[in-house]
mmCIF file of C-alpha atoms in Angstrom:
data_model
loop_
_atom_site.group_PDB
_atom_site.id
_atom_site.type_symbol
_atom_site.label_atom_id
_atom_site.label_comp_id
_atom_site.label_asym_id
_atom_site.label_seq_id
_atom_site.Cartn_x
_atom_site.Cartn_y
_atom_site.Cartn_z
ATOM 1 C CA ALA A 1192 -10.400 8.700 -16.612
ATOM 2 C CA THR A 1193 -10.210 7.312 -12.847
ATOM 3 C CA ILE A 1194 -6.857 8.977 -12.557
ATOM 4 C CA ARG A 1195 -8.214 12.529 -13.891
ATOM 5 C CA ALA A 1196 -11.131 12.362 -11.811
ATOM 6 C CA ALA A 1197 -8.960 11.873 -8.832
ATOM 7 C CA ARG A 1198 -6.849 15.266 -9.985
ATOM 8 C CA GLU A 1199 -10.356 17.031 -10.079
ATOM 9 C CA LEU A 1200 -11.047 15.945 -6.571
ATOM 10 C CA GLY A 1201 -8.059 17.095 -5.060
ATOM 11 C CA ILE A 1202 -5.943 13.875 -5.009
ATOM 12 C CA ASP A 1203 -2.392 14.734 -5.479
ATOM 13 C CA PHE A 1204 -0.552 11.238 -4.229
ATOM 14 C CA PHE A 1205 -0.145 8.431 -6.597
ATOM 15 C CA ASP A 1206 1.331 5.395 -5.810
ATOM 16 C CA GLY A 1207 2.836 2.443 -8.259
ATOM 17 C CA ALA A 1208 5.710 0.103 -8.669
ATOM 18 C CA ARG A 1209 7.733 -1.178 -11.501
ATOM 19 C CA ILE A 1210 6.522 -4.646 -10.929
ATOM 20 C CA TYR A 1211 2.804 -3.984 -11.194
ATOM 21 C CA ASP A 1212 1.527 -5.286 -14.243
ATOM 22 C CA ASN A 1213 5.089 -5.947 -15.730
ATOM 23 C CA GLY A 1214 5.450 -1.837 -15.788
ATOM 24 C CA ARG A 1215 1.999 -1.056 -17.287
ATOM 25 C CA CYS A 1216 0.858 0.468 -14.007
ATOM 26 C CA GLU A 1217 3.427 3.321 -14.355
ATOM 27 C CA GLU A 1218 2.715 3.855 -18.029
ATOM 28 C CA ILE A 1219 -0.913 4.281 -17.420
ATOM 29 C CA LEU A 1220 -0.513 6.706 -14.251
ATOM 30 C CA GLY A 1221 2.227 8.816 -16.410
ATOM 31 C CA ALA A 1222 -0.532 9.021 -19.437
ATOM 32 C CA GLY A 1223 -3.418 9.935 -16.776
ATOM 33 C CA LEU A 1224 -1.396 12.447 -14.992
ATOM 34 C CA ARG A 1225 0.463 13.783 -18.262
ATOM 35 C CA ASP A 1226 -1.119 17.286 -18.226
ATOM 36 C CA ASP A 1227 -0.011 17.633 -14.485
ATOM 37 C CA LEU A 1228 3.142 16.563 -15.197
ATOM 38 C CA ARG A 1229 3.856 18.844 -18.027
ATOM 39 C CA HIS A 1230 2.673 22.256 -16.432
ATOM 40 C CA ARG A 1231 1.926 21.700 -12.645
ATOM 41 C CA ARG A 1232 4.973 18.978 -11.809
ATOM 42 C CA ASP A 1233 5.251 20.577 -8.060
ATOM 43 C CA GLU A 1234 1.133 19.494 -7.371
ATOM 44 C CA VAL A 1235 1.903 15.988 -7.978
ATOM 45 C CA VAL A 1236 3.395 13.688 -5.963
ATOM 46 C CA LEU A 1237 4.858 10.368 -7.778
ATOM 47 C CA ALA A 1238 5.496 7.089 -5.662
ATOM 48 C CA SER A 1239 6.942 3.904 -6.741
ATOM 49 C CA LYS A 1240 8.780 0.781 -5.634
ATOM 50 C CA GLY A 1241 11.747 -1.494 -6.898
ATOM 51 C CA GLY A 1242 13.483 -4.653 -6.334
ATOM 52 C CA LEU A 1243 11.274 -7.413 -7.348
ATOM 53 C CA HIS A 1244 11.405 -9.749 -10.417
ATOM 54 C CA MET A 1245 9.107 -11.836 -12.246
ATOM 55 C CA THR A 1246 10.344 -15.071 -13.591
ATOM 56 C CA PRO A 1247 9.158 -18.256 -14.525
ATOM 57 C CA GLN A 1248 9.420 -19.584 -11.522
ATOM 58 C CA GLY A 1249 7.591 -16.582 -9.690
ATOM 59 C CA LEU A 1250 8.224 -13.171 -7.986
ATOM 60 C CA LEU A 1251 11.681 -12.929 -6.874
ATOM 61 C CA ARG A 1252 13.108 -10.515 -4.711
ATOM 62 C CA ASP A 1253 16.343 -8.765 -6.042
ATOM 63 C CA ALA A 1254 17.201 -5.466 -4.180
ATOM 64 C CA SER A 1255 20.980 -5.631 -5.743
ATOM 65 C CA PRO A 1256 21.956 -2.047 -6.381
ATOM 66 C CA ALA A 1257 22.052 -3.108 -9.808
ATOM 67 C CA LYS A 1258 18.350 -4.063 -10.070
ATOM 68 C CA LEU A 1259 17.410 -0.980 -7.985
ATOM 69 C CA ARG A 1260 19.021 1.247 -10.784
ATOM 70 C CA GLN A 1261 17.478 -0.810 -13.392
ATOM 71 C CA ASP A 1262 13.951 -0.252 -11.789
ATOM 72 C CA VAL A 1263 14.219 3.415 -11.542
ATOM 73 C CA GLU A 1264 15.341 4.068 -14.890
ATOM 74 C CA GLY A 1265 12.410 2.015 -16.122
ATOM 75 C CA SER A 1266 10.103 3.756 -13.803
ATOM 76 C CA LEU A 1267 11.319 7.310 -15.014
ATOM 77 C CA ALA A 1268 10.857 6.016 -18.755
ATOM 78 C CA ALA A 1269 7.269 4.735 -18.127
ATOM 79 C CA LEU A 1270 5.910 7.692 -15.931
ATOM 80 C CA GLY A 1271 7.937 10.381 -18.083
ATOM 81 C CA VAL A 1272 9.435 12.268 -15.596
ATOM 82 C CA GLU A 1273 12.938 13.313 -14.587
ATOM 83 C CA GLN A 1274 12.533 12.523 -11.053
ATOM 84 C CA ILE A 1275 10.194 10.422 -9.212
ATOM 85 C CA ASP A 1276 9.222 12.238 -5.740
ATOM 86 C CA LEU A 1277 9.744 8.935 -3.519
ATOM 87 C CA TYR A 1278 11.157 5.597 -4.531
ATOM 88 C CA GLU A 1279 10.781 2.905 -1.889
ATOM 89 C CA LEU A 1280 12.478 -0.665 -1.702
ATOM 90 C CA HIS A 1281 9.389 -3.029 -2.254
ATOM 91 C CA TRP A 1282 10.519 -5.721 0.031
ATOM 92 C CA PRO A 1283 14.038 -6.646 1.671
ATOM 93 C CA ASP A 1284 16.025 -8.970 0.064
ATOM 94 C CA PRO A 1285 17.775 -11.803 2.348
ATOM 95 C CA LYS A 1286 20.502 -12.235 -0.260
ATOM 96 C CA VAL A 1287 21.461 -8.324 -0.251
ATOM 97 C CA PRO A 1288 22.716 -6.572 2.976
ATOM 98 C CA LEU A 1289 20.361 -3.543 3.614
ATOM 99 C CA SER A 1290 23.146 -1.429 3.212
ATOM 100 C CA GLU A 1291 23.749 -2.095 -0.190
ATOM 101 C CA SER A 1292 20.385 -1.444 -1.254
ATOM 102 C CA ALA A 1293 20.134 1.380 0.806
ATOM 103 C CA GLY A 1294 23.726 3.160 -0.835
ATOM 104 C CA ALA A 1295 22.045 2.310 -4.374
ATOM 105 C CA LEU A 1296 19.062 4.381 -3.257
ATOM 106 C CA GLY A 1297 21.355 7.275 -1.715
ATOM 107 C CA ASP A 1298 23.426 7.852 -5.046
ATOM 108 C CA LEU A 1299 19.876 7.781 -7.170
ATOM 109 C CA ARG A 1300 18.883 10.474 -4.767
ATOM 110 C CA ASP A 1301 21.807 12.256 -4.956
ATOM 111 C CA GLU A 1302 22.005 12.137 -8.790
ATOM 112 C CA GLY A 1303 18.499 13.514 -8.614
ATOM 113 C CA LYS A 1304 16.552 10.669 -10.063
ATOM 114 C CA ILE A 1305 14.494 10.086 -7.014
ATOM 115 C CA GLY A 1306 13.461 12.994 -4.506
ATOM 116 C CA HIS A 1307 13.112 11.015 -1.109
ATOM 117 C CA VAL A 1308 13.819 7.064 -0.173
ATOM 118 C CA GLY A 1309 11.534 5.002 1.490
ATOM 119 C CA LEU A 1310 10.755 1.590 2.392
ATOM 120 C CA SER A 1311 7.799 -1.148 2.227
ATOM 121 C CA ASN A 1312 7.358 -4.202 4.025
ATOM 122 C CA VAL A 1313 9.945 -4.066 6.743
ATOM 123 C CA ASP A 1314 10.455 -4.125 10.383
ATOM 124 C CA VAL A 1315 11.788 -1.823 13.158
ATOM 125 C CA ASP A 1316 15.313 -3.608 12.697
ATOM 126 C CA GLU A 1317 15.482 -3.196 9.282
ATOM 127 C CA MET A 1318 14.337 0.179 9.236
ATOM 128 C CA ALA A 1319 17.167 0.877 11.806
ATOM 129 C CA LEU A 1320 19.829 -0.760 9.782
ATOM 130 C CA PHE A 1321 18.969 0.789 6.561
ATOM 131 C CA GLY A 1322 18.942 4.129 7.898
ATOM 132 C CA LEU A 1323 22.431 4.139 9.270
ATOM 133 C CA ALA A 1324 23.504 4.174 5.307
ATOM 134 C CA CYS A 1325 20.683 6.133 4.354
ATOM 135 C CA PRO A 1326 17.932 8.330 5.730
ATOM 136 C CA VAL A 1327 14.431 6.380 5.748
ATOM 137 C CA GLU A 1328 11.923 9.200 5.290
ATOM 138 C CA ALA A 1329 8.614 6.921 4.386
ATOM 139 C CA LEU A 1330 7.223 3.813 5.098
ATOM 140 C CA GLN A 1331 4.577 1.805 3.112
ATOM 141 C CA PRO A 1332 3.444 -0.838 5.461
ATOM 142 C CA ALA A 1333 0.441 -3.040 5.313
ATOM 143 C CA TYR A 1334 -2.056 -1.984 7.888
ATOM 144 C CA HIS A 1335 -6.088 -2.574 7.799
ATOM 145 C CA LEU A 1336 -8.520 -4.038 10.655
ATOM 146 C CA PHE A 1337 -7.342 -7.483 9.904
ATOM 147 C CA CYS A 1338 -3.566 -6.357 9.892
ATOM 148 C CA ARG A 1339 -2.519 -4.674 12.676
ATOM 149 C CA ASP A 1340 1.038 -5.966 13.479
ATOM 150 C CA VAL A 1341 2.763 -2.677 13.219
ATOM 151 C CA GLU A 1342 0.898 -1.356 15.631
ATOM 152 C CA ALA A 1343 3.327 -2.817 18.350
ATOM 153 C CA ASP A 1344 6.153 -1.373 17.329
ATOM 154 C CA VAL A 1345 6.611 -0.170 13.930
ATOM 155 C CA LEU A 1346 4.423 3.016 13.869
ATOM 156 C CA PRO A 1347 5.414 3.937 17.342
ATOM 157 C CA TYR A 1348 9.046 3.843 15.379
ATOM 158 C CA THR A 1349 7.832 6.161 12.642
ATOM 159 C CA GLU A 1350 6.274 8.562 15.000
ATOM 160 C CA GLU A 1351 9.691 8.717 16.917
ATOM 161 C CA HIS A 1352 11.779 9.210 13.887
ATOM 162 C CA ASN A 1353 9.293 11.304 12.251
ATOM 163 C CA ILE A 1354 8.902 8.819 9.045
ATOM 164 C CA GLY A 1355 5.860 9.506 6.949
ATOM 165 C CA VAL A 1356 3.588 6.456 6.592
ATOM 166 C CA PHE A 1357 1.143 5.522 3.698
ATOM 167 C CA VAL A 1358 -0.217 2.432 4.286
ATOM 168 C CA TYR A 1359 -1.652 0.104 1.653
ATOM 169 C CA GLY A 1360 -4.183 -2.640 2.152
ATOM 170 C CA ALA A 1361 -6.926 -0.332 3.827
ATOM 171 C CA LEU A 1362 -9.703 -2.482 2.431
ATOM 172 C CA GLY A 1363 -8.197 -5.600 3.527
ATOM 173 C CA HIS A 1364 -7.575 -6.471 0.175
ATOM 174 C CA GLY A 1365 -11.550 -7.232 -0.395
ATOM 175 C CA LEU A 1366 -12.331 -8.254 2.837
ATOM 176 C CA LEU A 1367 -13.667 -4.712 4.044
ATOM 177 C CA SER A 1368 -15.011 -3.740 0.327
ATOM 178 C CA GLY A 1369 -18.316 -5.306 1.084
ATOM 179 C CA THR A 1370 -18.668 -7.373 -1.633
ATOM 180 C CA LEU A 1371 -17.016 -10.931 -0.786
ATOM 181 C CA SER A 1372 -19.500 -13.632 -0.068
ATOM 182 C CA GLU A 1373 -19.535 -17.266 1.399
ATOM 183 C CA ASP A 1374 -19.527 -18.807 -2.414
ATOM 184 C CA MET A 1375 -16.660 -16.269 -3.700
ATOM 185 C CA VAL A 1376 -14.466 -18.221 -5.413
ATOM 186 C CA PHE A 1377 -11.136 -17.102 -6.125
ATOM 187 C CA GLY A 1378 -9.182 -17.848 -9.660
ATOM 188 C CA PRO A 1379 -5.926 -19.527 -9.996
ATOM 189 C CA SER A 1380 -3.994 -16.337 -10.549
ATOM 190 C CA ASP A 1381 -5.549 -14.718 -7.309
ATOM 191 C CA TRP A 1382 -3.286 -14.950 -4.429
ATOM 192 C CA ARG A 1383 -6.408 -15.237 -2.028
ATOM 193 C CA SER A 1384 -7.156 -18.604 -3.662
ATOM 194 C CA CYS A 1385 -4.214 -20.162 -1.396
ATOM 195 C CA ASN A 1386 -4.306 -18.106 1.521
ATOM 196 C CA ALA A 1387 -5.943 -19.470 4.301
ATOM 197 C CA VAL A 1388 -7.984 -16.393 5.769
ATOM 198 C CA TYR A 1389 -10.112 -16.535 2.320
ATOM 199 C CA GLN A 1390 -10.463 -20.378 2.770
ATOM 200 C CA GLY A 1391 -11.587 -23.105 4.886
ATOM 201 C CA ASP A 1392 -13.055 -22.123 8.245
ATOM 202 C CA ALA A 1393 -11.325 -18.879 8.816
ATOM 203 C CA TYR A 1394 -13.382 -17.423 5.973
ATOM 204 C CA PRO A 1395 -17.035 -17.352 7.147
ATOM 205 C CA ILE A 1396 -15.842 -16.618 10.702
ATOM 206 C CA ASN A 1397 -14.254 -13.134 9.367
ATOM 207 C CA LEU A 1398 -17.360 -12.646 7.037
ATOM 208 C CA ALA A 1399 -19.537 -12.622 10.238
ATOM 209 C CA VAL A 1400 -17.377 -9.938 11.509
ATOM 210 C CA ILE A 1401 -17.430 -8.244 8.337
ATOM 211 C CA LYS A 1402 -21.165 -7.988 8.375
ATOM 212 C CA GLU A 1403 -21.394 -6.940 12.157
ATOM 213 C CA LEU A 1404 -18.722 -3.993 11.052
ATOM 214 C CA GLN A 1405 -21.081 -3.223 8.383
ATOM 215 C CA ARG A 1406 -23.937 -2.852 10.344
ATOM 216 C CA PHE A 1407 -22.188 -0.834 12.766
ATOM 217 C CA GLY A 1408 -20.991 1.919 9.895
ATOM 218 C CA ARG A 1409 -24.329 1.706 8.774
ATOM 219 C CA ASP A 1410 -26.342 2.529 11.868
ATOM 220 C CA ALA A 1411 -23.827 4.902 13.434
ATOM 221 C CA PHE A 1412 -22.446 6.924 10.668
ATOM 222 C CA GLY A 1413 -24.645 6.226 7.827
ATOM 223 C CA CYS A 1414 -21.471 5.265 6.130
ATOM 224 C CA SER A 1415 -20.251 2.092 3.798
ATOM 225 C CA LEU A 1416 -18.340 -0.709 5.411
ATOM 226 C CA GLY A 1417 -15.101 0.600 3.121
ATOM 227 C CA GLN A 1418 -15.631 3.898 4.236
ATOM 228 C CA LEU A 1419 -15.221 2.788 7.922
ATOM 229 C CA ALA A 1420 -12.231 0.945 7.270
ATOM 230 C CA ILE A 1421 -10.205 3.915 5.482
ATOM 231 C CA ALA A 1422 -11.746 6.069 8.564
ATOM 232 C CA TRP A 1423 -10.353 3.625 11.214
ATOM 233 C CA VAL A 1424 -6.880 3.543 9.411
ATOM 234 C CA PHE A 1425 -6.723 7.460 9.335
ATOM 235 C CA GLY A 1426 -7.379 6.986 13.204
ATOM 236 C CA HIS A 1427 -4.112 6.086 13.940
ATOM 237 C CA PRO A 1428 -2.194 8.969 14.444
ATOM 238 C CA ALA A 1429 1.215 7.840 12.534
ATOM 239 C CA VAL A 1430 -1.022 7.242 9.316
ATOM 240 C CA ASP A 1431 -0.522 10.101 6.852
ATOM 241 C CA VAL A 1432 -2.208 8.500 3.812
ATOM 242 C CA ALA A 1433 -4.022 5.532 2.854
ATOM 243 C CA ILE A 1434 -3.453 3.599 -0.531
ATOM 244 C CA VAL A 1435 -6.840 2.990 -2.070
ATOM 245 C CA GLY A 1436 -6.928 1.202 -5.374
ATOM 246 C CA THR A 1437 -9.669 1.588 -8.213
ATOM 247 C CA ASN A 1438 -10.502 2.178 -11.480
ATOM 248 C CA SER A 1439 -13.755 3.652 -10.564
ATOM 249 C CA PRO A 1440 -14.293 7.380 -10.112
ATOM 250 C CA ALA A 1441 -17.623 6.841 -8.022
ATOM 251 C CA HIS A 1442 -15.473 4.538 -5.460
ATOM 252 C CA MET A 1443 -12.800 6.862 -5.555
ATOM 253 C CA ALA A 1444 -14.971 9.721 -4.323
ATOM 254 C CA GLU A 1445 -16.843 7.312 -1.858
ATOM 255 C CA ALA A 1446 -13.002 6.792 -0.335
ATOM 256 C CA LEU A 1447 -11.968 10.077 -0.353
ATOM 257 C CA ALA A 1448 -15.013 10.951 1.841
ATOM 258 C CA ALA A 1449 -14.148 8.394 4.329
ATOM 259 C CA ALA A 1450 -10.713 10.412 4.898
ATOM 260 C CA GLU A 1451 -12.731 13.398 6.392
ATOM 261 C CA MET A 1452 -14.982 11.208 8.809
ATOM 262 C CA PRO A 1453 -13.583 10.964 12.170
ATOM 263 C CA LEU A 1454 -14.065 8.369 14.630
ATOM 264 C CA ASP A 1455 -13.993 9.016 18.204
ATOM 265 C CA ALA A 1456 -12.851 6.968 21.266
ATOM 266 C CA GLY A 1457 -16.222 5.263 21.544
ATOM 267 C CA ALA A 1458 -16.285 4.483 18.050
ATOM 268 C CA LEU A 1459 -12.839 2.978 17.955
ATOM 269 C CA ALA A 1460 -13.710 0.883 21.114
ATOM 270 C CA ARG A 1461 -16.725 -0.368 19.316
ATOM 271 C CA ILE A 1462 -14.680 -1.673 16.701
ATOM 272 C CA ASP A 1463 -12.485 -3.262 18.820
ATOM 273 C CA GLU A 1464 -14.935 -5.195 20.039
ATOM 274 C CA ILE A 1465 -16.810 -6.292 16.907
ATOM 275 C CA MET A 1466 -13.208 -7.468 15.637
ATOM 276 C CA LYS A 1467 -12.463 -9.762 18.461
ATOM 277 C CA PRO A 1468 -13.558 -12.865 16.943
ATOM 278 C CA ALA A 1469 -11.565 -11.791 13.827
ATOM 279 C CA LEU A 1470 -9.028 -14.082 12.351
ATOM 280 C CA PRO A 1471 -5.778 -12.046 11.314
ATOM 281 C CA GLY A 1472 -5.632 -11.486 7.464
ATOM 282 C CA PRO A 1473 -2.391 -10.671 6.034
ATOM 283 C CA GLY A 1474 -1.843 -10.117 2.219
ATOM 284 C CA PRO A 1475 0.207 -11.607 -0.205
ATOM 285 C CA THR A 1476 4.154 -11.657 -0.322
ATOM 286 C CA PRO A 1477 6.348 -12.127 -3.241
ATOM 287 C CA GLU A 1478 6.276 -16.086 -2.485
ATOM 288 C CA THR A 1479 2.751 -16.151 -2.641
ATOM 289 C CA THR A 1480 2.313 -14.322 -5.658
ATOM 290 C CA PRO A 1481 0.911 -16.225 -8.717
ATOM 291 C CA VAL A 1482 2.902 -16.273 -11.644
ATOM 292 C CA PHE A 1483 1.629 -13.598 -14.417
#
């Protein structure tokens, strides 16, 4: 229902991954978009990612050509389409040369199984090396108020090389949702339960910053904390798309409104000032993802 509501609001870009909920994510996405995919295929952009494998020992990186091909075939079947518009390497795999991963995705593009090739969670050197074997057309990095490392060189590189950017974690993996509190308990299957940003001394420090951001958004723009966070992400000229995950049509409409809320230089400077005491809040990695 949320996916169909998104289409009614004009949203046309949907991002998933083969590993999300062991493929169930893509099945739900395909079902929600079925009418569009059958009758208005050119009006919807599907993005997905591959190269991860869940084992009893945890989530492992596997960017081998065989695994990427297996993941693409699985995504095609789950989504019920003949081509995935954009397919990305989910995480680089130190055991597999990037040239091999790039060659595999380039072959899948040439076969028409994917339309465009992208990367996620990589640095500038990895983008450049991958690009020697297959052009990088899009990048999906983590980017939010508590995670700004990509501003130093990754985003300038994407601007210089005309690489589209669609960021994940715009709401800081919950930090910027406005729903967290000091007595929040994260379950053992939640990666935040073992992340220092959500535990110990760092957590109350960041919650105090969040309260100040919330106050600023309300007083200056009459907006929610989440809307302020999304508007801030779009304030960077390199960012084309902000990925926001939700199963609520109401939350989605609220997030969409934030995309049209420009922040001027004064507002951005004030946000930077508020963020000074904050401690960085990076998201999960394959190695810190609980077994499911």
